[in-house]
């Protein structure tokens, strides 16, 4: 995957559009290394995990990722006041009832508009959100940017920001091709990466049964962090076989989101081993274990939730 990433990156800076597309695909796949590294699940040697986090560089700013994802999202999944993932793109999509309804949100009942919004995900995680964090010192006032007090980490965040813009947007202009081809190369890369990132991550937590968990009837939700992790997460395509293996590979292991949220320090290639035990334990304690047969089934649940939030409840 890394070799393919390098080859496609070279084609991208040469303003070869298909190369830009492949650059995004392999940037997504190498993100599995960054995701596991961010959870200290690549090695028992901290320095190796620290280096591995940078595998997520073409999906988001690695330093910001640790604050947003590892520290906050995994600690407070789907908690409106503490999970920054619920506040990223409310300018385009409304994903929680507590978010104010704007006229643009009426468009999210259309799946094509949803994909349009998803195309901006990586633009947000690599450019918009990090610069906001640098200037404000926090992520939406929810997560403090503690690494600003560590000079090397702060420098790493700014360095990634500049290098990302340079490689993805500026370098194609030196390919000798027309300016509009260079622009198209940048747009192709960032839109493809954004859609891939969104369709495999947003579906894991954003549907009615994962956000409005009070109606699940699970008695352990108020007292058990683990129970909440299960109820706010979704699995898909987890049965044994080639079909599930392909989805596991393409999704970077995110198809086993419940197991990942319970044991984030476990490398994603091992999640299938503990899956049956986790499911059995959930059944034993009466904790809803939501697993969908296919990705499309889970994506439909996400679209249904977005459709439900496309209207203003207060105007009814």
Short mmCIF file of N, CA, C and O in Angstrom, two decimals, residues 69 73-74 77-78 83 85-86 95-96 198 200-213 228-235 254 257-258 260-261 290 298 302 305:
data_model
loop_
_atom_site.label_atom_id
_atom_site.label_comp_id
_atom_site.label_asym_id
_atom_site.label_seq_id
_atom_site.Cartn_x
_atom_site.Cartn_y
_atom_site.Cartn_z
N UNK A 69 -9.97 12.49 18.09
CA UNK A 69 -10.44 11.11 18.00
C UNK A 69 -10.06 10.25 19.21
O UNK A 69 -10.93 9.71 19.89
N UNK A 73 -13.37 11.66 21.19
CA UNK A 73 -14.43 10.84 20.60
C UNK A 73 -14.55 9.49 21.28
O UNK A 73 -15.66 9.03 21.59
N UNK A 74 -13.43 8.85 21.54
CA UNK A 74 -13.49 7.51 22.15
C UNK A 74 -13.88 7.55 23.62
O UNK A 74 -14.41 6.57 24.15
N UNK A 77 -18.24 9.07 23.24
CA UNK A 77 -18.89 8.79 21.97
C UNK A 77 -20.35 9.24 21.95
O UNK A 77 -21.15 8.85 22.80
N UNK A 78 -20.65 10.09 20.95
CA UNK A 78 -22.02 10.60 20.72
C UNK A 78 -22.58 11.42 21.88
O UNK A 78 -23.79 11.60 21.97
N UNK A 83 -18.26 15.20 22.58
CA UNK A 83 -17.73 14.51 21.40
C UNK A 83 -17.64 15.49 20.23
O UNK A 83 -18.66 15.88 19.67
N UNK A 85 -16.87 15.04 17.24
CA UNK A 85 -17.31 14.49 15.96
C UNK A 85 -18.74 14.89 15.61
O UNK A 85 -19.15 14.79 14.45
N UNK A 86 -19.51 15.33 16.60
CA UNK A 86 -20.88 15.74 16.35
C UNK A 86 -20.99 17.21 15.92
O UNK A 86 -22.08 17.70 15.65
N UNK A 95 -26.65 16.46 12.13
CA UNK A 95 -26.58 15.05 12.51
C UNK A 95 -27.07 14.80 13.92
O UNK A 95 -27.04 13.66 14.40
N UNK A 96 -27.53 15.87 14.60
CA UNK A 96 -28.03 15.72 15.96
C UNK A 96 -29.19 16.69 16.17
O UNK A 96 -29.16 17.81 15.66
N UNK A 198 -15.67 9.45 4.90
CA UNK A 198 -17.02 9.62 5.44
C UNK A 198 -17.84 8.33 5.38
O UNK A 198 -18.49 7.96 6.36
N UNK A 200 -17.08 5.34 5.43
CA UNK A 200 -16.67 4.25 6.31
C UNK A 200 -16.58 4.65 7.78
O UNK A 200 -16.36 3.81 8.64
N UNK A 201 -16.74 5.94 8.07
CA UNK A 201 -16.66 6.37 9.47
C UNK A 201 -17.98 6.95 9.98
O UNK A 201 -18.37 6.69 11.12
N UNK A 202 -18.67 7.73 9.15
CA UNK A 202 -19.91 8.35 9.61
C UNK A 202 -20.99 7.31 9.90
O UNK A 202 -21.79 7.47 10.82
N UNK A 203 -21.01 6.24 9.11
CA UNK A 203 -22.05 5.22 9.30
C UNK A 203 -21.93 4.49 10.62
O UNK A 203 -22.90 3.89 11.10
N UNK A 204 -20.77 4.54 11.22
CA UNK A 204 -20.53 3.75 12.42
C UNK A 204 -21.21 4.27 13.68
O UNK A 204 -21.35 3.55 14.67
N UNK A 205 -21.62 5.55 13.65
CA UNK A 205 -22.21 6.14 14.86
C UNK A 205 -23.45 6.98 14.59
O UNK A 205 -24.13 7.38 15.53
N UNK A 206 -23.70 7.30 13.32
CA UNK A 206 -24.74 8.30 13.04
C UNK A 206 -26.01 7.69 12.46
O UNK A 206 -26.24 7.69 11.26
N UNK A 207 -26.82 7.16 13.32
CA UNK A 207 -28.19 6.80 12.98
C UNK A 207 -29.03 6.92 14.24
O UNK A 207 -28.50 7.15 15.33
N UNK A 208 -30.31 6.80 14.08
CA UNK A 208 -31.22 7.07 15.20
C UNK A 208 -30.93 6.22 16.42
O UNK A 208 -30.91 6.71 17.56
N UNK A 209 -30.68 4.93 16.23
CA UNK A 209 -30.50 4.02 17.35
C UNK A 209 -29.15 4.19 18.04
O UNK A 209 -28.95 3.67 19.14
N UNK A 210 -28.22 4.90 17.40
CA UNK A 210 -26.90 5.11 18.00
C UNK A 210 -26.79 6.47 18.69
O UNK A 210 -25.90 6.68 19.51
N UNK A 211 -27.67 7.41 18.33
CA UNK A 211 -27.63 8.74 18.92
C UNK A 211 -28.70 8.89 20.00
O UNK A 211 -28.43 9.37 21.10
N UNK A 212 -29.91 8.48 19.71
CA UNK A 212 -30.98 8.58 20.70
C UNK A 212 -31.06 7.27 21.48
O UNK A 212 -32.01 6.49 21.38
N UNK A 213 -30.03 7.04 22.27
CA UNK A 213 -29.84 5.74 22.93
C UNK A 213 -30.74 5.56 24.15
O UNK A 213 -30.87 4.44 24.66
N UNK A 228 -22.25 1.92 26.87
CA UNK A 228 -22.52 3.05 26.00
C UNK A 228 -21.72 2.96 24.71
O UNK A 228 -22.18 3.34 23.64
N UNK A 229 -20.48 2.47 24.81
CA UNK A 229 -19.67 2.30 23.60
C UNK A 229 -20.34 1.33 22.63
O UNK A 229 -20.32 1.54 21.41
N UNK A 230 -20.93 0.29 23.15
CA UNK A 230 -21.61 -0.71 22.30
C UNK A 230 -22.85 -0.10 21.65
O UNK A 230 -23.06 -0.21 20.44
N UNK A 231 -23.67 0.55 22.46
CA UNK A 231 -24.96 1.05 21.98
C UNK A 231 -24.79 2.18 20.97
O UNK A 231 -25.59 2.33 20.05
N UNK A 232 -23.73 2.97 21.10
CA UNK A 232 -23.52 4.10 20.19
C UNK A 232 -22.74 3.72 18.94
O UNK A 232 -22.45 4.57 18.11
N UNK A 233 -22.40 2.44 18.80
CA UNK A 233 -21.61 1.99 17.66
C UNK A 233 -22.38 0.96 16.83
O UNK A 233 -23.34 0.36 17.30
N UNK A 234 -21.92 0.76 15.60
CA UNK A 234 -22.55 -0.19 14.68
C UNK A 234 -21.51 -1.02 13.96
O UNK A 234 -20.45 -0.50 13.59
N UNK A 235 -21.81 -2.28 13.74
CA UNK A 235 -20.98 -3.16 12.92
C UNK A 235 -21.66 -3.44 11.59
O UNK A 235 -22.88 -3.27 11.45
N UNK A 254 -13.02 -0.79 10.19
CA UNK A 254 -14.10 -0.04 10.84
C UNK A 254 -15.43 -0.77 10.80
O UNK A 254 -16.40 -0.33 11.42
N UNK A 257 -16.78 -1.87 14.49
CA UNK A 257 -16.68 -0.66 15.30
C UNK A 257 -16.95 -0.91 16.78
O UNK A 257 -16.35 -0.28 17.64
N UNK A 258 -17.87 -1.82 17.09
CA UNK A 258 -18.18 -2.11 18.49
C UNK A 258 -16.95 -2.65 19.21
O UNK A 258 -16.57 -2.16 20.29
N UNK A 260 -13.88 -2.36 18.28
CA UNK A 260 -12.84 -1.34 18.29
C UNK A 260 -13.06 -0.34 19.43
O UNK A 260 -12.10 0.06 20.11
N UNK A 261 -14.30 0.05 19.66
CA UNK A 261 -14.56 1.03 20.71
C UNK A 261 -14.41 0.43 22.11
O UNK A 261 -14.09 1.15 23.05
N UNK A 290 -25.67 -3.97 17.72
CA UNK A 290 -26.21 -3.68 16.39
C UNK A 290 -25.20 -4.04 15.30
O UNK A 290 -24.14 -3.41 15.20
N UNK A 298 -26.43 -0.49 6.54
CA UNK A 298 -26.06 0.49 7.56
C UNK A 298 -26.11 1.91 7.00
O UNK A 298 -26.56 2.84 7.68
N UNK A 302 -28.18 5.48 8.11
CA UNK A 302 -27.62 6.82 8.24
C UNK A 302 -28.41 7.82 7.42
O UNK A 302 -28.73 8.92 7.88
N UNK A 305 -31.66 8.70 9.04
CA UNK A 305 -31.48 9.63 10.15
C UNK A 305 -31.28 11.07 9.64
O UNK A 305 -31.88 12.01 10.17
#
